[in-house]
Amino acid sequence: MDESGRRDERALGSRAPEYVKARRALHLSWQVGVFVVGLAVVVAGVLMLVLPGPGWVVIFGGMAIWATEFVWAQLVLRWTKRKVTEAAQRALDPRVRRRNIILTSVGLVIVAALAGFYLWKFGLQMPWKIKDQ
């Protein structure tokens, strides 16, 4: 079995050190700390969806922080990894690639035609400087 196969088969649950797990109050504090740090990272990622920054990467980073302690986050990350892998394999399918290239080419032709029409009709003037026609 390869390294990635063993990583996927890891047991679910807390990855806190054993001395933390052995003490209930310390483990609860540990979980609260992990949750707060993960929440801060996820909120920063959500803000980066509308502000400049790598929003989705940061959100999944926050999920990875949560996954060190919470089973639900581990399951979400496993599901996400599986779906991303499936999508990547589908994108490499020659038929899908050919379709994507055709759709991109058609889109570029439409954009070029619209830009050409605009330049023919209005020249290089910006729309807010067009006088009454």
PDB file of C-alpha atoms in Angstrom:
ATOM      1  CA  MET A   1       0.000   0.000   0.000  1.00  0.00           C
ATOM      2  CA  ASP A   2       1.430   3.419  -0.912  1.00  0.00           C
ATOM      3  CA  GLU A   3       1.824   6.421   1.405  1.00  0.00           C
ATOM      4  CA  SER A   4      -1.318   8.208   0.168  1.00  0.00           C
ATOM      5  CA  GLY A   5      -3.391   5.060   0.727  1.00  0.00           C
ATOM      6  CA  ARG A   6      -2.199   4.826   4.327  1.00  0.00           C
ATOM      7  CA  ARG A   7      -2.899   8.534   4.881  1.00  0.00           C
ATOM      8  CA  ASP A   8      -6.523   8.082   3.742  1.00  0.00           C
ATOM      9  CA  GLU A   9      -6.994   5.063   6.019  1.00  0.00           C
ATOM     10  CA  ARG A  10      -5.932   6.891   9.194  1.00  0.00           C
ATOM     11  CA  ALA A  11      -8.302   6.508  12.086  1.00  0.00           C
ATOM     12  CA  LEU A  12     -10.785   9.276  12.642  1.00  0.00           C
ATOM     13  CA  GLY A  13     -10.633  11.303  15.801  1.00  0.00           C
ATOM     14  CA  SER A  14      -8.452  13.634  17.813  1.00  0.00           C
ATOM     15  CA  ARG A  15      -4.787  14.012  16.970  1.00  0.00           C
ATOM     16  CA  ALA A  16      -4.039  15.761  20.253  1.00  0.00           C
ATOM     17  CA  PRO A  17      -1.017  14.485  22.208  1.00  0.00           C
ATOM     18  CA  GLU A  18      -1.746  11.622  24.589  1.00  0.00           C
ATOM     19  CA  TYR A  19      -1.095  13.686  27.733  1.00  0.00           C
ATOM     20  CA  VAL A  20      -3.746  16.174  26.537  1.00  0.00           C
ATOM     21  CA  LYS A  21      -6.280  13.422  25.790  1.00  0.00           C
ATOM     22  CA  ALA A  22      -5.687  11.869  29.223  1.00  0.00           C
ATOM     23  CA  ARG A  23      -6.967  14.966  31.044  1.00  0.00           C
ATOM     24  CA  ARG A  24     -10.577  15.844  30.298  1.00  0.00           C
ATOM     25  CA  ALA A  25     -10.370  19.567  31.118  1.00  0.00           C
ATOM     26  CA  LEU A  26      -7.141  19.973  29.160  1.00  0.00           C
ATOM     27  CA  HIS A  27      -8.585  18.108  26.183  1.00  0.00           C
ATOM     28  CA  LEU A  28     -11.730  20.261  26.215  1.00  0.00           C
ATOM     29  CA  SER A  29      -9.565  23.397  26.342  1.00  0.00           C
ATOM     30  CA  TRP A  30      -7.484  21.999  23.484  1.00  0.00           C
ATOM     31  CA  GLN A  31     -10.628  21.421  21.405  1.00  0.00           C
ATOM     32  CA  VAL A  32     -11.923  24.930  22.107  1.00  0.00           C
ATOM     33  CA  GLY A  33      -8.550  26.374  21.078  1.00  0.00           C
ATOM     34  CA  VAL A  34      -8.465  24.346  17.858  1.00  0.00           C
ATOM     35  CA  PHE A  35     -12.035  25.384  17.078  1.00  0.00           C
ATOM     36  CA  VAL A  36     -11.346  29.093  17.656  1.00  0.00           C
ATOM     37  CA  VAL A  37      -8.149  29.075  15.556  1.00  0.00           C
ATOM     38  CA  GLY A  38      -9.876  27.112  12.777  1.00  0.00           C
ATOM     39  CA  LEU A  39     -12.864  29.447  12.890  1.00  0.00           C
ATOM     40  CA  ALA A  40     -10.603  32.502  12.592  1.00  0.00           C
ATOM     41  CA  VAL A  41      -8.879  30.989   9.548  1.00  0.00           C
ATOM     42  CA  VAL A  42     -12.193  30.011   7.899  1.00  0.00           C
ATOM     43  CA  VAL A  43     -13.650  33.496   8.503  1.00  0.00           C
ATOM     44  CA  ALA A  44     -10.506  35.053   7.001  1.00  0.00           C
ATOM     45  CA  GLY A  45     -10.956  32.780   3.972  1.00  0.00           C
ATOM     46  CA  VAL A  46     -14.591  33.778   3.577  1.00  0.00           C
ATOM     47  CA  LEU A  47     -13.556  37.433   3.690  1.00  0.00           C
ATOM     48  CA  MET A  48     -10.938  36.693   1.028  1.00  0.00           C
ATOM     49  CA  LEU A  49     -13.686  35.473  -1.278  1.00  0.00           C
ATOM     50  CA  VAL A  50     -14.757  39.108  -1.702  1.00  0.00           C
ATOM     51  CA  LEU A  51     -11.401  40.751  -0.905  1.00  0.00           C
ATOM     52  CA  PRO A  52      -8.089  40.037  -2.619  1.00  0.00           C
ATOM     53  CA  GLY A  53      -6.570  36.790  -1.461  1.00  0.00           C
ATOM     54  CA  PRO A  54      -6.695  33.005  -1.873  1.00  0.00           C
ATOM     55  CA  GLY A  55     -10.090  32.520  -0.205  1.00  0.00           C
ATOM     56  CA  TRP A  56     -10.751  28.850  -0.944  1.00  0.00           C
ATOM     57  CA  VAL A  57      -7.203  27.818  -0.048  1.00  0.00           C
ATOM     58  CA  VAL A  58      -7.499  29.557   3.323  1.00  0.00           C
ATOM     59  CA  ILE A  59     -10.955  28.054   3.964  1.00  0.00           C
ATOM     60  CA  PHE A  60      -9.620  24.555   3.338  1.00  0.00           C
ATOM     61  CA  GLY A  61      -6.656  25.408   5.565  1.00  0.00           C
ATOM     62  CA  GLY A  62      -9.099  26.214   8.364  1.00  0.00           C
ATOM     63  CA  MET A  63     -10.916  22.948   7.698  1.00  0.00           C
ATOM     64  CA  ALA A  64      -7.569  21.137   7.952  1.00  0.00           C
ATOM     65  CA  ILE A  65      -6.982  22.787  11.328  1.00  0.00           C
ATOM     66  CA  TRP A  66     -10.409  21.589  12.479  1.00  0.00           C
ATOM     67  CA  ALA A  67      -9.697  18.128  11.068  1.00  0.00           C
ATOM     68  CA  THR A  68      -6.843  17.698  13.549  1.00  0.00           C
ATOM     69  CA  GLU A  69      -9.469  17.465  16.272  1.00  0.00           C
ATOM     70  CA  PHE A  70     -12.987  16.934  14.895  1.00  0.00           C
ATOM     71  CA  VAL A  71     -14.281  13.877  13.039  1.00  0.00           C
ATOM     72  CA  TRP A  72     -16.871  15.861  11.029  1.00  0.00           C
ATOM     73  CA  ALA A  73     -14.107  18.040   9.555  1.00  0.00           C
ATOM     74  CA  GLN A  74     -12.044  14.952   8.700  1.00  0.00           C
ATOM     75  CA  LEU A  75     -15.030  13.475   6.858  1.00  0.00           C
ATOM     76  CA  VAL A  76     -15.651  16.758   4.980  1.00  0.00           C
ATOM     77  CA  LEU A  77     -12.003  16.935   3.912  1.00  0.00           C
ATOM     78  CA  ARG A  78     -12.004  13.309   2.760  1.00  0.00           C
ATOM     79  CA  TRP A  79     -15.185  13.896   0.733  1.00  0.00           C
ATOM     80  CA  THR A  80     -13.729  17.104  -0.769  1.00  0.00           C
ATOM     81  CA  LYS A  81     -10.460  15.408  -1.681  1.00  0.00           C
ATOM     82  CA  ARG A  82     -12.352  12.558  -3.351  1.00  0.00           C
ATOM     83  CA  LYS A  83     -14.530  14.966  -5.365  1.00  0.00           C
ATOM     84  CA  VAL A  84     -11.553  17.094  -6.449  1.00  0.00           C
ATOM     85  CA  THR A  85      -9.677  13.976  -7.564  1.00  0.00           C
ATOM     86  CA  GLU A  86     -12.714  12.784  -9.546  1.00  0.00           C
ATOM     87  CA  ALA A  87     -13.103  16.208 -11.189  1.00  0.00           C
ATOM     88  CA  ALA A  88      -9.413  16.285 -12.112  1.00  0.00           C
ATOM     89  CA  GLN A  89      -9.681  12.836 -13.706  1.00  0.00           C
ATOM     90  CA  ARG A  90     -12.795  13.894 -15.641  1.00  0.00           C
ATOM     91  CA  ALA A  91     -11.035  17.055 -16.842  1.00  0.00           C
ATOM     92  CA  LEU A  92      -8.225  14.928 -18.280  1.00  0.00           C
ATOM     93  CA  ASP A  93     -10.687  12.906 -20.369  1.00  0.00           C
ATOM     94  CA  PRO A  94      -9.936  13.714 -24.057  1.00  0.00           C
ATOM     95  CA  ARG A  95     -13.624  14.242 -24.897  1.00  0.00           C
ATOM     96  CA  VAL A  96     -14.083  16.685 -22.020  1.00  0.00           C
ATOM     97  CA  ARG A  97     -10.881  18.539 -22.939  1.00  0.00           C
ATOM     98  CA  ARG A  98     -12.000  18.800 -26.577  1.00  0.00           C
ATOM     99  CA  ARG A  99     -15.395  20.134 -25.469  1.00  0.00           C
ATOM    100  CA  ASN A 100     -13.772  22.683 -23.150  1.00  0.00           C
ATOM    101  CA  ILE A 101     -11.443  23.876 -25.908  1.00  0.00           C
ATOM    102  CA  ILE A 102     -14.360  24.247 -28.334  1.00  0.00           C
ATOM    103  CA  LEU A 103     -16.465  26.166 -25.780  1.00  0.00           C
ATOM    104  CA  THR A 104     -13.534  28.446 -24.943  1.00  0.00           C
ATOM    105  CA  SER A 105     -12.891  29.109 -28.637  1.00  0.00           C
ATOM    106  CA  VAL A 106     -16.556  29.927 -29.281  1.00  0.00           C
ATOM    107  CA  GLY A 107     -16.582  32.258 -26.265  1.00  0.00           C
ATOM    108  CA  LEU A 108     -13.457  34.051 -27.487  1.00  0.00           C
ATOM    109  CA  VAL A 109     -14.966  34.483 -30.980  1.00  0.00           C
ATOM    110  CA  ILE A 110     -18.132  35.987 -29.453  1.00  0.00           C
ATOM    111  CA  VAL A 111     -16.107  38.376 -27.260  1.00  0.00           C
ATOM    112  CA  ALA A 112     -13.949  39.384 -30.251  1.00  0.00           C
ATOM    113  CA  ALA A 113     -17.073  40.013 -32.372  1.00  0.00           C
ATOM    114  CA  LEU A 114     -18.636  42.167 -29.636  1.00  0.00           C
ATOM    115  CA  ALA A 115     -15.389  44.117 -29.191  1.00  0.00           C
ATOM    116  CA  GLY A 116     -15.136  44.607 -32.963  1.00  0.00           C
ATOM    117  CA  PHE A 117     -18.734  45.828 -33.156  1.00  0.00           C
ATOM    118  CA  TYR A 118     -18.130  48.251 -30.291  1.00  0.00           C
ATOM    119  CA  LEU A 119     -14.984  49.641 -31.946  1.00  0.00           C
ATOM    120  CA  TRP A 120     -16.778  49.926 -35.316  1.00  0.00           C
ATOM    121  CA  LYS A 121     -19.765  51.704 -33.767  1.00  0.00           C
ATOM    122  CA  PHE A 122     -18.060  53.960 -31.202  1.00  0.00           C
ATOM    123  CA  GLY A 123     -14.345  53.956 -31.962  1.00  0.00           C
ATOM    124  CA  LEU A 124     -11.919  54.128 -29.053  1.00  0.00           C
ATOM    125  CA  GLN A 125     -14.124  56.393 -26.926  1.00  0.00           C
ATOM    126  CA  MET A 126     -15.137  55.200 -23.505  1.00  0.00           C
ATOM    127  CA  PRO A 127     -18.919  54.725 -23.053  1.00  0.00           C
ATOM    128  CA  TRP A 128     -19.218  57.507 -20.479  1.00  0.00           C
ATOM    129  CA  LYS A 129     -17.764  60.027 -22.981  1.00  0.00           C
ATOM    130  CA  ILE A 130     -20.166  59.246 -25.825  1.00  0.00           C
ATOM    131  CA  LYS A 131     -22.136  62.316 -26.851  1.00  0.00           C
ATOM    132  CA  ASP A 132     -25.804  62.051 -27.853  1.00  0.00           C
ATOM    133  CA  GLN A 133     -26.014  60.106 -31.105  1.00  0.00           C
TER     134      GLN A 133
END
